[in-house]
Tab-separated table of C-alpha atoms in Angstrom:
chain	number	residue	atom	x	y	z
B	23	MET	CA	-19.866	28.526	12.909
B	24	LEU	CA	-17.196	26.820	10.514
B	25	HIS	CA	-16.557	23.571	11.642
B	26	LEU	CA	-13.510	21.675	10.571
B	27	VAL	CA	-14.248	17.845	10.693
B	28	GLY	CA	-11.557	15.365	10.697
B	29	LEU	CA	-12.877	12.185	8.478
B	30	GLY	CA	-10.221	9.624	9.446
B	31	LEU	CA	-8.093	7.649	6.911
B	32	ALA	CA	-10.027	4.906	5.223
B	33	ASP	CA	-13.584	5.073	4.091
B	34	GLU	CA	-17.095	7.018	4.676
B	35	LYS	CA	-17.515	5.188	8.074
B	36	ASP	CA	-14.322	6.838	9.717
B	37	ILE	CA	-16.294	10.079	10.736
B	38	THR	CA	-16.850	10.512	14.250
B	39	VAL	CA	-20.361	10.344	15.536
B	40	ARG	CA	-19.718	14.303	16.492
B	41	GLY	CA	-18.595	15.063	13.145
B	42	LEU	CA	-21.808	12.849	11.210
B	43	GLU	CA	-24.002	15.126	13.472
B	44	ILE	CA	-22.370	18.305	12.234
B	45	VAL	CA	-22.440	17.241	8.707
B	46	LYS	CA	-26.012	16.316	8.818
B	47	LYS	CA	-27.184	19.609	10.316
B	48	ALA	CA	-24.633	22.084	8.041
B	49	GLU	CA	-25.760	24.099	5.499
B	50	ARG	CA	-23.116	23.512	2.975
B	51	VAL	CA	-20.385	20.700	2.979
B	52	TYR	CA	-17.146	21.212	1.449
B	53	LEU	CA	-14.513	18.150	1.009
B	54	GLU	CA	-11.040	19.268	0.993
B	55	ALA	CA	-9.502	17.248	-2.011
B	56	TYR	CA	-5.956	18.019	-2.852
B	57	THR	CA	-3.974	17.169	0.354
B	58	ALA	CA	-5.000	13.746	0.846
B	59	ILE	CA	-7.532	11.392	-0.179
B	60	LEU	CA	-9.957	9.071	1.232
B	61	LEU	CA	-10.010	4.951	0.060
B	62	VAL	CA	-13.561	5.847	-1.567
B	63	ASP	CA	-15.177	8.518	-3.966
B	64	LYS	CA	-17.201	11.179	-2.875
B	65	SER	CA	-20.296	9.783	-4.111
B	66	LYS	CA	-19.912	7.207	-1.199
B	67	LEU	CA	-19.485	10.030	1.328
B	68	GLU	CA	-22.983	11.722	-0.404
B	69	GLU	CA	-24.782	8.353	0.232
B	70	PHE	CA	-23.362	8.003	3.598
B	71	TYR	CA	-24.388	11.271	4.731
B	72	GLY	CA	-27.093	11.418	2.756
B	73	ARG	CA	-26.401	15.182	1.481
B	74	PRO	CA	-24.356	16.819	-1.446
B	75	VAL	CA	-20.610	17.499	-0.339
B	76	ILE	CA	-18.535	19.966	-2.435
B	77	GLU	CA	-15.191	19.138	-3.532
B	78	ALA	CA	-13.068	21.964	-2.782
B	79	ASP	CA	-9.536	21.849	-4.917
B	80	ARG	CA	-6.666	23.938	-3.751
B	81	GLU	CA	-7.615	26.857	-5.823
B	82	LEU	CA	-10.852	27.342	-3.803
B	83	VAL	CA	-9.214	26.780	-0.689
B	84	GLU	CA	-6.788	29.017	-0.937
B	85	SER	CA	-7.979	31.749	-3.373
B	86	GLY	CA	-11.719	31.318	-2.745
B	87	SER	CA	-11.872	30.796	1.202
B	88	ASP	CA	-14.416	33.945	1.496
B	89	ASP	CA	-16.768	31.864	-0.708
B	90	ILE	CA	-16.505	28.791	1.798
B	91	LEU	CA	-17.048	31.403	4.659
B	92	ALA	CA	-19.856	33.377	3.243
B	93	GLY	CA	-22.855	32.924	5.709
B	94	ALA	CA	-20.725	31.168	7.970
B	95	ASP	CA	-21.693	34.076	10.834
B	96	LYS	CA	-25.113	32.888	10.620
B	97	THR	CA	-25.425	29.094	9.685
B	98	ASP	CA	-23.006	25.795	9.806
B	99	ILE	CA	-20.290	25.238	7.313
B	100	ALA	CA	-18.547	22.167	7.390
B	101	PHE	CA	-15.278	21.673	6.180
B	102	LEU	CA	-13.866	18.152	5.750
B	103	VAL	CA	-10.463	16.933	5.981
B	104	VAL	CA	-8.867	13.620	5.054
B	105	GLY	CA	-7.583	12.132	8.254
B	106	ASP	CA	-7.010	14.924	10.832
B	107	PRO	CA	-7.792	19.055	10.331
B	108	PHE	CA	-4.722	19.688	12.462
B	109	GLY	CA	-2.859	16.541	11.338
B	110	ALA	CA	-0.159	16.254	8.603
B	111	THR	CA	-1.619	19.353	6.662
B	112	THR	CA	-2.788	22.166	8.760
B	113	HIS	CA	-5.780	24.258	7.845
B	114	THR	CA	-5.110	27.215	10.423
B	115	ASP	CA	-4.868	29.506	7.374
B	116	LEU	CA	-8.781	28.984	6.942
B	117	VAL	CA	-9.439	29.266	10.984
B	118	LEU	CA	-7.439	32.325	10.823
B	119	ARG	CA	-9.439	33.977	8.019
B	120	ALA	CA	-12.876	33.104	9.726
B	121	ARG	CA	-11.454	34.894	12.660
B	122	GLU	CA	-10.674	38.151	10.766
B	123	LEU	CA	-14.209	37.766	9.800
B	124	GLY	CA	-15.900	37.294	12.977
B	125	ILE	CA	-16.765	33.822	12.596
B	126	GLN	CA	-16.838	31.146	15.458
B	127	THR	CA	-14.860	28.091	14.636
B	128	ASN	CA	-14.861	24.539	15.917
B	129	VAL	CA	-12.629	21.455	15.294
B	130	VAL	CA	-13.795	17.903	15.147
B	131	PRO	CA	-9.885	15.742	15.245
B	132	ASN	CA	-9.845	12.222	13.729
B	133	ALA	CA	-6.952	9.637	13.313
B	134	SER	CA	-4.300	10.989	10.583
B	135	ILE	CA	-1.547	9.411	9.378
B	136	MET	CA	0.877	10.831	12.141
B	137	SER	CA	-1.069	8.531	14.685
B	138	GLY	CA	-2.263	6.162	12.321
B	139	ILE	CA	1.718	4.931	11.388
B	140	GLY	CA	1.724	2.986	14.673
B	141	CYS	CA	0.286	0.443	13.229
B	142	THR	CA	4.056	-0.486	11.942
B	143	GLY	CA	4.419	-1.068	15.734
B	144	LEU	CA	7.316	1.664	15.590
B	145	GLN	CA	6.586	3.275	19.237
B	146	LEU	CA	5.011	7.108	18.316
B	147	TYR	CA	7.326	8.867	20.950
B	148	ASN	CA	10.520	7.493	18.866
B	149	PHE	CA	9.458	9.625	15.910
B	150	GLY	CA	11.335	12.930	14.896
B	151	GLN	CA	10.485	15.271	12.242
B	152	THR	CA	7.978	14.260	9.721
B	153	VAL	CA	9.203	15.168	5.805
B	154	SER	CA	7.774	15.070	2.762
B	155	MET	CA	8.982	13.350	-0.293
B	156	VAL	CA	7.845	14.935	-3.795
B	157	PHE	CA	7.932	13.634	-7.374
B	158	PHE	CA	11.339	14.114	-8.831
B	159	THR	CA	11.732	15.316	-12.262
B	160	GLU	CA	14.863	15.287	-14.691
B	161	ASN	CA	15.518	19.098	-13.696
B	162	TRP	CA	14.101	19.232	-10.150
B	163	LYS	CA	15.220	16.954	-7.471
B	164	PRO	CA	15.128	19.083	-4.246
B	165	SER	CA	16.576	17.584	-0.575
B	166	SER	CA	15.651	19.833	1.814
B	167	PHE	CA	13.901	16.714	3.596
B	168	TYR	CA	17.710	14.884	3.497
B	169	ASP	CA	18.571	18.064	6.602
B	170	LYS	CA	15.560	16.927	8.432
B	171	VAL	CA	16.507	13.228	8.440
B	172	ARG	CA	20.169	14.029	9.526
B	173	GLU	CA	18.592	15.901	12.326
B	174	ASN	CA	16.798	12.973	13.249
B	175	ALA	CA	19.428	10.310	12.611
B	176	GLN	CA	21.487	12.131	14.825
B	177	ILE	CA	19.358	11.335	18.003
B	178	GLY	CA	18.462	7.912	16.980
B	179	LEU	CA	15.017	9.080	15.887
B	180	HIS	CA	12.740	7.263	13.300
B	181	THR	CA	11.336	9.523	10.253
B	182	LEU	CA	8.028	9.153	8.689
B	183	VAL	CA	8.059	10.509	5.130
B	184	LEU	CA	4.850	11.683	3.503
B	185	LEU	CA	4.732	10.754	-0.134
B	186	ASP	CA	3.426	13.301	-2.817
B	187	ILE	CA	0.452	13.225	-4.782
B	188	LYS	CA	-0.918	15.142	-7.668
B	189	VAL	CA	-4.532	15.997	-7.966
B	190	LYS	CA	-5.495	18.208	-10.451
B	191	GLU	CA	-2.570	19.503	-11.704
B	192	GLN	CA	-1.663	21.333	-15.006
B	193	SER	CA	1.412	20.247	-17.364
B	194	MET	CA	3.889	23.465	-17.823
B	195	GLU	CA	2.646	23.689	-21.259
B	196	ASN	CA	-1.464	24.024	-20.238
B	197	LEU	CA	-0.175	26.311	-16.912
B	198	ALA	CA	1.576	28.590	-19.596
B	199	ARG	CA	-0.986	28.611	-22.466
B	200	GLY	CA	-3.811	29.424	-19.468
B	201	ARG	CA	-5.565	25.985	-20.374
B	202	ARG	CA	-7.620	24.694	-17.413
B	203	ILE	CA	-6.686	20.975	-18.751
B	204	PHE	CA	-5.712	18.539	-16.215
B	205	GLU	CA	-3.108	16.001	-15.594
B	206	PRO	CA	-4.349	12.356	-14.224
B	207	PRO	CA	-4.010	12.038	-10.648
B	208	ARG	CA	-0.557	10.319	-9.560
B	209	TYR	CA	0.167	8.747	-6.165
B	210	MET	CA	3.691	8.121	-5.044
B	211	THR	CA	4.441	4.950	-4.164
B	212	VAL	CA	6.623	3.368	-1.395
B	213	ALA	CA	8.826	2.089	-4.450
B	214	GLN	CA	9.213	5.259	-5.722
B	215	CYS	CA	10.009	7.287	-2.342
B	216	ALA	CA	12.688	4.350	-1.673
B	217	SER	CA	14.322	4.667	-5.109
B	218	GLN	CA	14.521	8.798	-4.568
B	219	LEU	CA	15.922	7.902	-0.880
B	220	VAL	CA	18.563	6.182	-2.300
B	221	GLU	CA	19.257	8.935	-5.277
B	222	THR	CA	19.558	11.091	-2.860
B	223	GLU	CA	22.017	9.737	-0.715
B	224	GLU	CA	24.057	9.174	-3.893
B	225	THR	CA	24.038	12.690	-4.678
B	226	ARG	CA	24.608	14.116	-0.982
B	227	GLN	CA	26.842	11.290	0.290
B	228	GLU	CA	26.816	12.371	3.940
B	229	GLY	CA	25.967	9.056	5.187
B	230	VAL	CA	22.935	9.774	6.588
B	231	TYR	CA	21.172	6.185	5.415
B	232	HIS	CA	22.593	4.055	2.857
B	233	ALA	CA	20.669	1.395	0.286
B	234	ASP	CA	21.384	-1.147	2.913
B	235	SER	CA	19.568	0.724	5.869
B	236	LEU	CA	16.145	-0.603	6.894
B	237	ALA	CA	12.832	1.216	6.419
B	238	VAL	CA	8.882	0.578	6.659
B	239	GLY	CA	6.451	0.758	4.113
B	240	ALA	CA	2.861	1.074	4.840
B	241	ALA	CA	-0.379	1.428	2.236
B	242	ARG	CA	-3.638	2.019	2.943
B	243	VAL	CA	-3.504	2.789	6.347
B	244	GLY	CA	-6.732	1.990	8.588
B	245	ALA	CA	-8.252	0.240	5.759
B	246	PRO	CA	-8.944	-3.721	5.730
B	247	ASP	CA	-6.149	-4.080	3.111
B	248	GLN	CA	-3.760	-2.380	4.995
B	249	LYS	CA	-0.308	-3.664	3.821
B	250	ILE	CA	2.996	-3.021	6.047
B	251	VAL	CA	6.178	-4.315	4.363
B	252	VAL	CA	10.153	-3.901	6.085
B	253	GLY	CA	13.038	-4.052	4.153
B	254	THR	CA	16.304	-2.079	2.912
B	255	LEU	CA	15.590	0.851	0.823
B	256	GLU	CA	17.132	-0.945	-2.287
B	257	GLU	CA	14.594	-4.027	-1.379
B	258	LEU	CA	11.761	-1.642	-0.756
B	259	SER	CA	12.689	0.174	-4.211
B	260	SER	CA	11.231	-2.701	-6.081
B	261	VAL	CA	8.097	-3.370	-3.786
B	262	ASP	CA	4.298	-3.284	-5.205
B	263	LEU	CA	2.037	-2.367	-2.306
B	264	GLY	CA	-0.758	-1.619	-4.510
B	265	ALA	CA	-3.247	1.274	-4.276
B	266	PRO	CA	-2.466	4.545	-2.656
B	267	LEU	CA	-1.681	6.204	-0.158
B	268	HIS	CA	1.367	5.141	0.964
B	269	SER	CA	3.934	6.527	3.742
B	270	LEU	CA	7.320	5.404	4.612
B	271	VAL	CA	9.643	5.213	7.705
B	272	LEU	CA	13.154	5.232	8.099
B	273	LEU	CA	14.074	3.192	11.031
B	274	GLY	CA	16.090	4.980	13.397
B	275	ARG	CA	19.208	3.741	15.393
B	276	ARG	CA	17.340	3.413	18.548
B	277	THR	CA	15.033	1.107	17.868
B	278	HIS	CA	13.472	-1.049	21.017
B	279	ASP	CA	13.803	-4.797	20.995
B	280	LEU	CA	10.084	-4.788	20.814
B	281	GLU	CA	10.088	-2.760	17.645
B	282	ARG	CA	12.457	-4.396	16.123
B	283	ASP	CA	10.445	-7.809	17.157
B	284	TYR	CA	7.374	-6.791	15.955
B	285	ILE	CA	8.387	-5.369	12.276
B	286	ARG	CA	10.597	-8.382	11.656
B	287	GLN	CA	7.247	-10.429	10.786
B	288	PHE	CA	6.806	-7.959	7.663
B	289	ALA	CA	10.450	-8.518	6.483
B	290	VAL	CA	10.982	-9.051	2.631
B	291	ASP	CA	13.404	-11.526	3.929
B	292	GLU	CA	14.753	-11.872	7.307
B	293	LYS	CA	18.022	-12.561	6.763
B	294	THR	CA	18.923	-9.309	4.583
B	295	PHE	CA	16.799	-7.559	8.030
B	296	ASP	CA	18.956	-9.291	10.732
B	297	ALA	CA	22.061	-8.249	8.817
B	298	SER	CA	21.029	-4.745	8.032
B	299	TYR	CA	19.611	-4.083	11.987
B	300	GLN	CA	22.868	-5.815	13.442
B	301	LYS	CA	25.271	-3.765	11.153
B	302	TYR	CA	23.399	-0.133	11.927
B	303	TYR	CA	21.130	-0.617	14.941
B	304	GLY	CA	23.544	-2.338	17.245
B	305	HIS	CA	21.436	-5.209	17.931
B	306	SER	CA	20.853	-9.073	16.801
B	307	THR	CA	18.000	-10.915	16.634
């Protein structure tokens, strides 16, 4: 059987008891290592599990799935996913390939950023579509996310923005020359995301949000050093929330008074928070 096991958000101890039992008995254990990261090294996982873990990069998962699934019709294979297997990043393609080969599958869920973002005090049923923000380059600044933010804003819902990570990426030159030389890992920060959001609004000029619109920045959700900060996009463009992973939430105008009261404690500046809240969200504190 192929077991997709969610690892949760922070460290080696976030795995569920059921997931750990599967890992300890599996013939091989893979760790999906390109869409998200735990806040600890693979060696920590191996020490805690008491067995080796095979790192599965994008190339292996997308092009070498048959290698992962080899023998899974006769023994147990564990495929570990940071967060939840069907959370922010789904692995339905791997499950479908297993089914084609007549291999049974089992999914062990866990916390993901989609549920963990509730740590901000924002109510999960007040969220609309989740969007992703990629690293802008000089010549490539995609804004397709903006349309989904607009749809969420039209009905007053919050928007969770998942931030880009670059792991085992090649430069254009090395890619063109066929050299398997990889760039150092990069993880987008709340400050970068806020800055790119402002830049996109300046380009699109549709008034979906503004530089003084409120947003919530979250770093290392679920970890002991989790950090939350609330401010205008302009304010968040210069905050430092430390190590990855980061996420950002654009506040929707239907924000409940309880949500407002909860997030206000994390404000960069309470006066700025109050002014922006009254201007865009129809309430005063």
